[in-house]
Tab-separated table of C-alpha atoms (C1' of nucleotides) in Angstrom:
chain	number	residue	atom	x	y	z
A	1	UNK	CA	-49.024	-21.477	-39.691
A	2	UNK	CA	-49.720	-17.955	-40.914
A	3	UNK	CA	-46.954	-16.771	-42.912
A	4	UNK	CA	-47.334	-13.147	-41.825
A	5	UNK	CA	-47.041	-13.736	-37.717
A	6	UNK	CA	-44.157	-15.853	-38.634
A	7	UNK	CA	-42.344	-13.854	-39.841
A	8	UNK	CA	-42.885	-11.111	-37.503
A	9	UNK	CA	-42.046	-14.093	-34.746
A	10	UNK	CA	-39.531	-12.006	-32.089
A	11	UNK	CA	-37.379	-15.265	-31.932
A	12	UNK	CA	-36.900	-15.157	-35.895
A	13	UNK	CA	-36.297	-11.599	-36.175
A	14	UNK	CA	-34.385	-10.747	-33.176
A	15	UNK	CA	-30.373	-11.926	-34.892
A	16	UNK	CA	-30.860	-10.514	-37.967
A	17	UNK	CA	-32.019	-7.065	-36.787
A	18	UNK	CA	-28.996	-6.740	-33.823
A	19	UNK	CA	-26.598	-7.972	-36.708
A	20	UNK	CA	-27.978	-4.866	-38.847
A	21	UNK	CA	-27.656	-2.658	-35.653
A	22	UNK	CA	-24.326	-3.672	-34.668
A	23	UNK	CA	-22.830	-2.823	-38.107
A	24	UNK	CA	-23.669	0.036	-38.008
A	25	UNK	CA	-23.126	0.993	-34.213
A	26	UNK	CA	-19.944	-1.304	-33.584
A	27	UNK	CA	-17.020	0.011	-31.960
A	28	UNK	CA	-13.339	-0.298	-33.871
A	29	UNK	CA	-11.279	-2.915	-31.663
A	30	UNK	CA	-8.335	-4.150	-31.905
A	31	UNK	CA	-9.753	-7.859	-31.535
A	32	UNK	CA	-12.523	-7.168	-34.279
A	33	UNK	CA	-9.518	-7.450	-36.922
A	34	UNK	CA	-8.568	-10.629	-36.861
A	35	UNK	CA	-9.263	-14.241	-36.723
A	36	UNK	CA	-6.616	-15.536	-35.121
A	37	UNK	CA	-7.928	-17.877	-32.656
A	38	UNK	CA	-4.858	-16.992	-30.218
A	39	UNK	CA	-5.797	-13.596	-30.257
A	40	UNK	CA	-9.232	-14.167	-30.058
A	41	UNK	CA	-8.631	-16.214	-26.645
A	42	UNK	CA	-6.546	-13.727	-25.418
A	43	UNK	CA	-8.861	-11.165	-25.837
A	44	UNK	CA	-11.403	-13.164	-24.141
A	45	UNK	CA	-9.655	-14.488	-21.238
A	46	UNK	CA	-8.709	-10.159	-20.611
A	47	UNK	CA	-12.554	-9.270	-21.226
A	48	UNK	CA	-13.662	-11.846	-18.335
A	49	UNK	CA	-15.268	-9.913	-15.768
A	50	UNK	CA	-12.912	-6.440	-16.729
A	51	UNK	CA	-14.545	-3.748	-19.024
A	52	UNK	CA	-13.531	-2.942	-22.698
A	53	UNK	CA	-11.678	0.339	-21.746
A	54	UNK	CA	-9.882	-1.641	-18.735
A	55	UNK	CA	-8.831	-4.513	-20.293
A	56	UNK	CA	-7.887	-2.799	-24.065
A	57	UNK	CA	-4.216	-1.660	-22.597
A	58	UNK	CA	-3.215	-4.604	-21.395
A	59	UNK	CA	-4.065	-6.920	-24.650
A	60	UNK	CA	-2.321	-4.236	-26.804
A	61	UNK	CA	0.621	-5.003	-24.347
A	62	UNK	CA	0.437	-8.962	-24.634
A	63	UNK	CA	0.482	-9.096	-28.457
A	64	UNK	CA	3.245	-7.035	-28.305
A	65	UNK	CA	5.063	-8.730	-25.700
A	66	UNK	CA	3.431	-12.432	-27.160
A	67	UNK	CA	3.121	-12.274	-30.607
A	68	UNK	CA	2.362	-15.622	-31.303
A	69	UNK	CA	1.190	-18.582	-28.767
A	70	UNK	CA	4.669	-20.251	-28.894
A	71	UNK	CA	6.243	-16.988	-27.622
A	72	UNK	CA	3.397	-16.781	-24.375
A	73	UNK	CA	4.406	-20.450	-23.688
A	74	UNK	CA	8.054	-19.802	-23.780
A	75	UNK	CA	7.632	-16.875	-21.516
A	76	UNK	CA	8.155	-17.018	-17.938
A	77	UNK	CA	5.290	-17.040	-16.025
A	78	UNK	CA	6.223	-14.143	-13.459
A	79	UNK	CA	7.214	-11.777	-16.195
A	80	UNK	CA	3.426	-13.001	-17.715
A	81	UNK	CA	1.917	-12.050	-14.225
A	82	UNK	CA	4.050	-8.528	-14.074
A	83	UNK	CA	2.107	-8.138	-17.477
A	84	UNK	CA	-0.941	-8.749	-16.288
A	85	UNK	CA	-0.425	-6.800	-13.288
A	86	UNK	CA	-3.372	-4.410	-12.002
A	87	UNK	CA	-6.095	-6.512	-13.749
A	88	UNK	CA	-7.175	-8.674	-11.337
A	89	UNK	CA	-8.270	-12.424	-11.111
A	90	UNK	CA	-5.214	-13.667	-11.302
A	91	UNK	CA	-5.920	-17.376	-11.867
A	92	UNK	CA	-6.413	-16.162	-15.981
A	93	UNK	CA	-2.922	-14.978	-16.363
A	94	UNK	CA	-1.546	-18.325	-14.355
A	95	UNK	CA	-4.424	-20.732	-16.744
A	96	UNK	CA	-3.446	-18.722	-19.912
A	97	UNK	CA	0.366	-19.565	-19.807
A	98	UNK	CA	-0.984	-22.946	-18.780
A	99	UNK	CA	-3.143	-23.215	-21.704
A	100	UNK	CA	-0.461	-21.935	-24.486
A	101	UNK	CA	2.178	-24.364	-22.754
A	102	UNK	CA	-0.583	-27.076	-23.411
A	103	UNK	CA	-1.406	-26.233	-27.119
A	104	UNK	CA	2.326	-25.541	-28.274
A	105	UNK	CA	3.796	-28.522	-26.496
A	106	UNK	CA	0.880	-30.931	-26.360
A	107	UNK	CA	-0.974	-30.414	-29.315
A	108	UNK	CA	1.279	-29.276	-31.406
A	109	UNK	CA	0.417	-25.290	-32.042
A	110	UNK	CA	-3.029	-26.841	-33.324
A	111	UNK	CA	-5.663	-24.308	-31.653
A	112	UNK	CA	-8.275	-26.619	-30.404
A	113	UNK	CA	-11.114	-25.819	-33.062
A	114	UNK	CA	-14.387	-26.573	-31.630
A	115	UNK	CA	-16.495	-25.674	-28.846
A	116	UNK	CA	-16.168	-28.976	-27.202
A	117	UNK	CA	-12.502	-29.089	-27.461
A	118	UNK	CA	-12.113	-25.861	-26.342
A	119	UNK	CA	-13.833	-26.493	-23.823
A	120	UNK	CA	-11.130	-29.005	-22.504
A	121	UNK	CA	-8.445	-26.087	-21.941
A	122	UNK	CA	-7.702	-24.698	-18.662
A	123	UNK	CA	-9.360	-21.335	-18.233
A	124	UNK	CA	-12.183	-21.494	-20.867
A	125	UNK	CA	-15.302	-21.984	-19.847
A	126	UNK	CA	-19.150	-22.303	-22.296
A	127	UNK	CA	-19.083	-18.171	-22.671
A	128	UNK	CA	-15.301	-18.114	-23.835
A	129	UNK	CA	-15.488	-21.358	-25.912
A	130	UNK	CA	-18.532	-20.118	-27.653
A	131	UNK	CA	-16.965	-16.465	-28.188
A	132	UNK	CA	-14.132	-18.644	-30.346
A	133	UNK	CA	-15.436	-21.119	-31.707
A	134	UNK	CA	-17.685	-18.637	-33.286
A	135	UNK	CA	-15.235	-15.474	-33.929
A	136	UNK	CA	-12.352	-17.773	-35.078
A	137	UNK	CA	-14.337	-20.217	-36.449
A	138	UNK	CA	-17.883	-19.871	-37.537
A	139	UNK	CA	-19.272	-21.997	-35.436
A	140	UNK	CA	-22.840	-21.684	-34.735
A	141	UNK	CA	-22.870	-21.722	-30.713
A	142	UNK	CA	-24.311	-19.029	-28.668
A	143	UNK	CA	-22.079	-16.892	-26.405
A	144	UNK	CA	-24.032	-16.144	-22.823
A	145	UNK	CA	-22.519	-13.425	-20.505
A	146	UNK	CA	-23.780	-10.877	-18.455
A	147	UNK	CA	-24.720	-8.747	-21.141
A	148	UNK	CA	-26.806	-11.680	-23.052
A	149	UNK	CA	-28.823	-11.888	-19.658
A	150	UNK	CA	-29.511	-8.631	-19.657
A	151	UNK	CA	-30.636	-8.199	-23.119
A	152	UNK	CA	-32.552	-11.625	-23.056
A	153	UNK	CA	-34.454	-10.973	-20.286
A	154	UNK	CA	-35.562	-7.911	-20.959
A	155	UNK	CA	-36.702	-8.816	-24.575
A	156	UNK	CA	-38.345	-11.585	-23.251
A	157	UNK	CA	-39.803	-10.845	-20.162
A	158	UNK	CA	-37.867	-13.811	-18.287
A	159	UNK	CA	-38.100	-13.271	-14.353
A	160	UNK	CA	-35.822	-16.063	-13.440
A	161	UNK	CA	-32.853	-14.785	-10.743
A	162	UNK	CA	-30.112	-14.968	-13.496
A	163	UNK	CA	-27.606	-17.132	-10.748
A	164	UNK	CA	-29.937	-19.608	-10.186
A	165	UNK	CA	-28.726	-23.171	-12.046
A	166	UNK	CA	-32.049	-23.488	-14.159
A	167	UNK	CA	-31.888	-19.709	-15.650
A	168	UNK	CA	-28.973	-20.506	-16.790
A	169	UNK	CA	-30.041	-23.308	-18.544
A	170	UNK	CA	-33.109	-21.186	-19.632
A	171	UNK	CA	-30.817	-18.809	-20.858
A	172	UNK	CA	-28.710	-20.998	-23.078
A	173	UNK	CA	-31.513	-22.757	-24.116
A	174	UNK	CA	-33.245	-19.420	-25.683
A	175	UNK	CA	-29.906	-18.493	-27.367
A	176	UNK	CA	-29.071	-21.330	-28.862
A	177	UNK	CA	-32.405	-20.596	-30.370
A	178	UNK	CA	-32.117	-17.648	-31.248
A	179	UNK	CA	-28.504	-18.116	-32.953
A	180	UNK	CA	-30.209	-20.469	-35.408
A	181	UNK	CA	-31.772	-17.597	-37.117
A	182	UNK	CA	-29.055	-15.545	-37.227
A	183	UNK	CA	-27.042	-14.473	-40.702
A	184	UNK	CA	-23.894	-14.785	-39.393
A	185	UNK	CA	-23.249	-16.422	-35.870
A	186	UNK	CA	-19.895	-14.365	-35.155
A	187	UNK	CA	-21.394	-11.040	-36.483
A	188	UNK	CA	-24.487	-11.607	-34.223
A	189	UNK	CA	-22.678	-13.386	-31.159
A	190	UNK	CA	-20.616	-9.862	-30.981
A	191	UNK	CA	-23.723	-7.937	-31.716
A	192	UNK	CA	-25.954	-9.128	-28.706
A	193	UNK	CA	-22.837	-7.984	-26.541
A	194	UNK	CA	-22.242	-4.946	-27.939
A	195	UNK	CA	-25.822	-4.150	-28.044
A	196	UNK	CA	-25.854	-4.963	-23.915
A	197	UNK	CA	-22.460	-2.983	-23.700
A	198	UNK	CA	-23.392	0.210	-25.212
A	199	UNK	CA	-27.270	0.261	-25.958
A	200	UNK	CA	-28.920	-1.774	-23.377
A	201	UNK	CA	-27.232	-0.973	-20.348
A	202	UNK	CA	-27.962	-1.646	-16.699
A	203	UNK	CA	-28.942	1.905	-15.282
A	204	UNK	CA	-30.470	4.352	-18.556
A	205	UNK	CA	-30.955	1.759	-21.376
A	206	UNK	CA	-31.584	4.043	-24.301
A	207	UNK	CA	-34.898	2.098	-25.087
A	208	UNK	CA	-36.622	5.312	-27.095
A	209	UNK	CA	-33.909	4.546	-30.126
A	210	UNK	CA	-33.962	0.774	-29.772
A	211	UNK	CA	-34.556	-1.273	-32.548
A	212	UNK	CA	-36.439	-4.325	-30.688
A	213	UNK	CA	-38.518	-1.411	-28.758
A	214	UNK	CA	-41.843	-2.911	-29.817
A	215	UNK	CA	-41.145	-6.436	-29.221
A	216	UNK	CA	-39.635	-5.761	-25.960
A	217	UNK	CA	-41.202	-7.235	-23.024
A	218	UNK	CA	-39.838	-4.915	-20.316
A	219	UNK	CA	-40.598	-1.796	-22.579
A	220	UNK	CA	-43.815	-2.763	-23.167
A	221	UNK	CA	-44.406	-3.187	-19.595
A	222	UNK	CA	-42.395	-0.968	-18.014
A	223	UNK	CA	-39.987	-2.925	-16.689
A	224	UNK	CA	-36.424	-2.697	-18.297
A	225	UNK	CA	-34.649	-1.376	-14.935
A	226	UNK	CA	-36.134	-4.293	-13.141
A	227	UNK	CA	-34.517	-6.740	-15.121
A	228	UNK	CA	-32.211	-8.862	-15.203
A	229	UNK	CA	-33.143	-10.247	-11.707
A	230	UNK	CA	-30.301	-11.087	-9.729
A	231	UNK	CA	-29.970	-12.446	-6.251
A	232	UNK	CA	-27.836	-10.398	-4.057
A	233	UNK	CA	-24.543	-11.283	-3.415
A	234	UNK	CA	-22.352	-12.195	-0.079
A	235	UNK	CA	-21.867	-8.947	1.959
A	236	UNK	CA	-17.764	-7.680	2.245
A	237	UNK	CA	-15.630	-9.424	3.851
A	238	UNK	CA	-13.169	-7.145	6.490
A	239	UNK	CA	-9.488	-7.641	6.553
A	240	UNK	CA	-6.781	-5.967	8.712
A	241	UNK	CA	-3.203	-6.255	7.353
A	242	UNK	CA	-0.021	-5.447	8.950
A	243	UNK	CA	2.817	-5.307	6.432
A	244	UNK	CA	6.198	-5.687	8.353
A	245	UNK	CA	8.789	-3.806	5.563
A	246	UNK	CA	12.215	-4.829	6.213
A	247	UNK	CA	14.706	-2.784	4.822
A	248	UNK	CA	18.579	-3.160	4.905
A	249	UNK	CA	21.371	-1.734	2.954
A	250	UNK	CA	18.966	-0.235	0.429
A	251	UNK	CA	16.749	-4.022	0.095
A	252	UNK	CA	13.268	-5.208	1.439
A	253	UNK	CA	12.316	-8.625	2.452
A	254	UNK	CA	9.163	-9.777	0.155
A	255	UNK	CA	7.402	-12.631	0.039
A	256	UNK	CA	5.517	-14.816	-2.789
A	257	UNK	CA	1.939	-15.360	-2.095
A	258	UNK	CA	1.327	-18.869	-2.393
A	259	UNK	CA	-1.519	-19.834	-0.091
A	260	UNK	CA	-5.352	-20.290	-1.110
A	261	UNK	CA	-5.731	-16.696	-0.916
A	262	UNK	CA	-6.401	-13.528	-2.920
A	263	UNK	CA	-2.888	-12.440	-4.861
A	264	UNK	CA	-1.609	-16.130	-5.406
A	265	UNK	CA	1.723	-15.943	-6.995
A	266	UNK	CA	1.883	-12.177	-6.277
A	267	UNK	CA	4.672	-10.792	-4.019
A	268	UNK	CA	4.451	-8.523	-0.983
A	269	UNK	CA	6.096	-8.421	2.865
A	270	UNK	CA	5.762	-9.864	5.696
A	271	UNK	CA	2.261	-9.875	6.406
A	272	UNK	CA	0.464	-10.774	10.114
A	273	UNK	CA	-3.376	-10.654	9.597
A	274	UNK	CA	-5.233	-9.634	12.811
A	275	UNK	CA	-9.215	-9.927	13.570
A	276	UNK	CA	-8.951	-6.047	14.636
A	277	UNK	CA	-7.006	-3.583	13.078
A	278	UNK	CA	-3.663	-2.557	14.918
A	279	UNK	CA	-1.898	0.710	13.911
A	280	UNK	CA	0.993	0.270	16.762
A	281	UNK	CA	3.697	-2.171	15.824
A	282	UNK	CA	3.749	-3.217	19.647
A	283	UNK	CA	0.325	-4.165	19.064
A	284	UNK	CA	0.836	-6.613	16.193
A	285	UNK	CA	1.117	-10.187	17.249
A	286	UNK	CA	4.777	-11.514	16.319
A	287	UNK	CA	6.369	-15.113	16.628
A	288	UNK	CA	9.915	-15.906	16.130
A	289	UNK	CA	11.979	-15.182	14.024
A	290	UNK	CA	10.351	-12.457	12.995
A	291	UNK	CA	9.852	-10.476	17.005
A	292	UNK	CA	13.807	-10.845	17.066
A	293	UNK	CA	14.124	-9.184	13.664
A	294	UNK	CA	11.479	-6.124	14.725
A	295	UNK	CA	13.668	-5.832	17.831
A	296	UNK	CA	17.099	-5.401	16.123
A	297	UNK	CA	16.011	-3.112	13.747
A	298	UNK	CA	13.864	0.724	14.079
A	299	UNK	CA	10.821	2.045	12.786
A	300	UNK	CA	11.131	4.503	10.859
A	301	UNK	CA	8.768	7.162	9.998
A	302	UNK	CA	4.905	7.037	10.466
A	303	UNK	CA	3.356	3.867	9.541
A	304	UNK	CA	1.208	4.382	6.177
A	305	UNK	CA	-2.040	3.325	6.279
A	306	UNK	CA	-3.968	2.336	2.904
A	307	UNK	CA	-7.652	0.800	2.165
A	308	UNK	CA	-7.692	-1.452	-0.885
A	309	UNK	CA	-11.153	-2.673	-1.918
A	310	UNK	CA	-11.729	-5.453	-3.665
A	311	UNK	CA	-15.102	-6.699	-5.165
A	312	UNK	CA	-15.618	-9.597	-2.419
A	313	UNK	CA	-13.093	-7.954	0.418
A	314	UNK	CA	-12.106	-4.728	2.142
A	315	UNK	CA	-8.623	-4.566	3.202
A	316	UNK	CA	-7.052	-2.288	5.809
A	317	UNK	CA	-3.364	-2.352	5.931
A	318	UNK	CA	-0.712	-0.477	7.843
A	319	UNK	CA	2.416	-0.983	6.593
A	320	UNK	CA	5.422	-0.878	9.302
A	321	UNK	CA	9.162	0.274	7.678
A	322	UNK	CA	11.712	-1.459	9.810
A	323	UNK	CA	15.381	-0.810	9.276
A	324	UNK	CA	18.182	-3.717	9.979
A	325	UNK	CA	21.473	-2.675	10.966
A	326	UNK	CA	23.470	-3.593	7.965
A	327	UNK	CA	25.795	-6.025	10.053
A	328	UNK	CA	22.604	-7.845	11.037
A	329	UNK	CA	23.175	-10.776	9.063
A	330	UNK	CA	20.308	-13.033	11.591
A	331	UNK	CA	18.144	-15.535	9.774
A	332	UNK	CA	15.363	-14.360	7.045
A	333	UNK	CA	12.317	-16.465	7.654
A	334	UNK	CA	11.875	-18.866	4.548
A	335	UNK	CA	9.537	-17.483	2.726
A	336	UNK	CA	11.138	-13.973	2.857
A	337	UNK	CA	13.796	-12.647	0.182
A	338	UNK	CA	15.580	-9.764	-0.285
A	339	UNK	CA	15.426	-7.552	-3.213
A	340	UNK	CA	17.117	-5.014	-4.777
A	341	UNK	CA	14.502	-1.387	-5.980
A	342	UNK	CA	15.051	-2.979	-9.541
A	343	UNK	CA	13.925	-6.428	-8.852
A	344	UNK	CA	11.012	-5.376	-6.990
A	345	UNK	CA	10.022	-2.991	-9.795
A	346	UNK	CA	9.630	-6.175	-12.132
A	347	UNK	CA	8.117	-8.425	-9.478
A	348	UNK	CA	4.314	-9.025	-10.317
A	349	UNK	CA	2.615	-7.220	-7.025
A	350	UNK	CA	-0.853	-6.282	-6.094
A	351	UNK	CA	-2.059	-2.525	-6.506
A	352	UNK	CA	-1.974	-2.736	-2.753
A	353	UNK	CA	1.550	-3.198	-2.304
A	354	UNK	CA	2.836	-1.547	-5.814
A	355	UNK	CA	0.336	2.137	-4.231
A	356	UNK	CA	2.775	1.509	-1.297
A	357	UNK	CA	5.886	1.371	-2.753
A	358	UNK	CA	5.159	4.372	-4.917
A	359	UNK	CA	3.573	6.108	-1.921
A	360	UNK	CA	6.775	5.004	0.382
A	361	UNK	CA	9.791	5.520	-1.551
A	362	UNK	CA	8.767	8.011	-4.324
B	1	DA	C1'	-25.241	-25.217	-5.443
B	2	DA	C1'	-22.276	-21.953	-3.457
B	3	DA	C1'	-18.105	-19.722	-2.557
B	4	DG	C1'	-13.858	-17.533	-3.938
B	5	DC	C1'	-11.331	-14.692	-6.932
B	6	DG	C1'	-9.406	-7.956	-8.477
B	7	DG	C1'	-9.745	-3.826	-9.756
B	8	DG	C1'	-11.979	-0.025	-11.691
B	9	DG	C1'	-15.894	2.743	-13.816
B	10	DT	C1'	-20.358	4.721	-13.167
B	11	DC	C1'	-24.279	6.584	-11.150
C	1	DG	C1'	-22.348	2.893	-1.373
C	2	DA	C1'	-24.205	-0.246	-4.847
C	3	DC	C1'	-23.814	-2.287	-9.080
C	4	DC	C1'	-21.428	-4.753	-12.476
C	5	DC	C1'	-18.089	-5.768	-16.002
C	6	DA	C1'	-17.076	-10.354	-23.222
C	7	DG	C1'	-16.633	-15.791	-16.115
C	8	DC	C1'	-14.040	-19.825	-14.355
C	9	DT	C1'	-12.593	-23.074	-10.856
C	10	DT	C1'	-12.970	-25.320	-6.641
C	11	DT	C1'	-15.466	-27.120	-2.857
DNA sequence: AAAGCGGGGTC
DNA sequence: GACCCAGCTTT
């Protein structure tokens, strides 16, 4: 083989020239100081599917709150969830307290220390195993997220419709190439996602300053905003909420969400979903106890309506504020609870609900 | 293989 | 309004 193309070879000279770009481009983050695998995973399991600037706040608020693993899996898991709180996906927070109860009780505190093993833990999938197996522990395993498809398949030209089952595996298959050449797999694992992050972006990649310009595929053929190719997803899904608020001496009835739904382990009220969206309370479909309860009590004020939109669901609620006599002691339905302003503040609710509140009772 | 799961930033 | 973000689990 000629010596000269080989070393020119794209797949040999790709890791070593993103590790030189990142360190000099890299941003300063708090996760980029240490090598703590718990840290590392908790940075992770934040980053999932949530931006650097969104998710930031909230792990500078875990390490404070859980400064070691022992103290997240000591913690109680709705003050966890109140922590977590306005970030979405709410399965991490419940699989994270799952996985530090695991590792502290089960396994002794010993973070599991290789891919495969960490692999086994609730929550942690091939992209989050490989992000610390490498970052805490130098193991040479590619990370692929949504960035590495983006990068990859513009530097290489590669067509495949990323969700497809087989570009995945094309995917992986290319990185874990393209790791082997790499100086350092952490320092190049975090440089392929910064370089997607803040160089290689979906709309406007800065392509005139980048350093792989002439071995890029899509540059050279004018096809960087075509790629990644990616099948379009569902279409929204339409929701109508009515929120019944009960309210008596100074406490309102909530509810923990524990059905296969969004918000599981979430609190809000009294909720009757309808196919159409109601905006009378006489309108609103109501079954025992709960008809009796609306009877005793009033409305009060206007209800407040509020659109929440989620990335797979648009909800329309109206939220109805019904005041109980105070004598009124009639039955609660079972899943409903009353609580005091300061209980509800440290309930973990979604933005929906907590909007409401602050909206409602400011 | 496909669906379900949040919320926010950006253009 | 459309896209997408340091994805994973369940069906």
């Amino acid at each position: 083989m000629d010596w000269q193309s080989d070393s020119n070879d794209i797949e040999t000279t790709f890791a070593p020239t993103l590790e030189q770009w990142y360190t000099i481009h890299k941003r300063d983050l708090p996760w980029r100081h240490t090598v703590n695998p718990y840290y590392i995973w908790l940075s992770e399991i934040i980053l999932q599917q949530t931006r650097v600037a969104q998710g930031r706040p909230y792990y500078e608020r875990f390490v404070a709150a859980y400064p070691t693993i022992s103290d997240m899996a000591t913690a109680d898991e709705r003050e966890l969830l109140r922590l977590w709180q306005g970030l979405g996906y709410y399965s991490r927070a419940r699989n994270l307290h799952q996985t530090a109860r695991h590792i502290t009780e089960k396994l002794a505190g010993k973070f599991p220390d290789t891919y495969q093993d960490l692999l086994k833990m609730k929550g942690i999938g091939a992209y989050t195993a490989a992000a610390i197996a490498s970052f805490a522990f130098g193991e040479r395993v590619p990370v692929v997220d949504g960035n590495v498809y983006r990068v990859l398949s513009r530097v290489f030209g590669i067509t495949e419709d990323i969700t497809t089952t087989t570009a995945k595996k094309t995917f992986a298959t290319l990185a874990m190439r393209l790791i082997q050449a790499s100086v350092d797999p952490a320092t190049y694992n975090q440089a392929i996602m910064e370089f997607g992050a803040i160089h290689c972006t979906p709309v406007a990649p800065d392509c005139l300053l980048c350093p792989v310009q002439q071995q890029c595929v899509a540059y050279l053929t004018g096809r960087q905003h075509q790629l990644p190719v990616k099948s379009k997803k569902a279409p929204v899904r339409e929701r109508f909420f009515s929120y019944l608020v009960f309210r008596q001496n100074g406490r309102l009835a909530l509810h923990e969400r524990v059905d296969r739904d969004i918000w599981q382990n979430l609190y809000d009220f009294h909720l009757v979903e309808t196919d159409e969206p109601k905006t009378a309370l006489r309108d609103i479909p109501l079954a025992e106890p709960i008809s009796s309860l609306v009877n005793t009590g009033r409305l009060l004020d206007a209800p407040v309506e509020a659109v929440q939109l989620l990335s797979h669901q648009r909800i329309r609620a109206t939220f109805f504020l019904i005041e109980l006599p105070e004598k009124v002691v009639g039955s609660l339905p079972i899943d409903l609870q009353w609580y005091s302003m300061d209980e509800i503040s440290i309930l973990p609710k979604p933005v929906l609900i907590t909007n409401y509140l602050a909206k409602q009772f400011a």
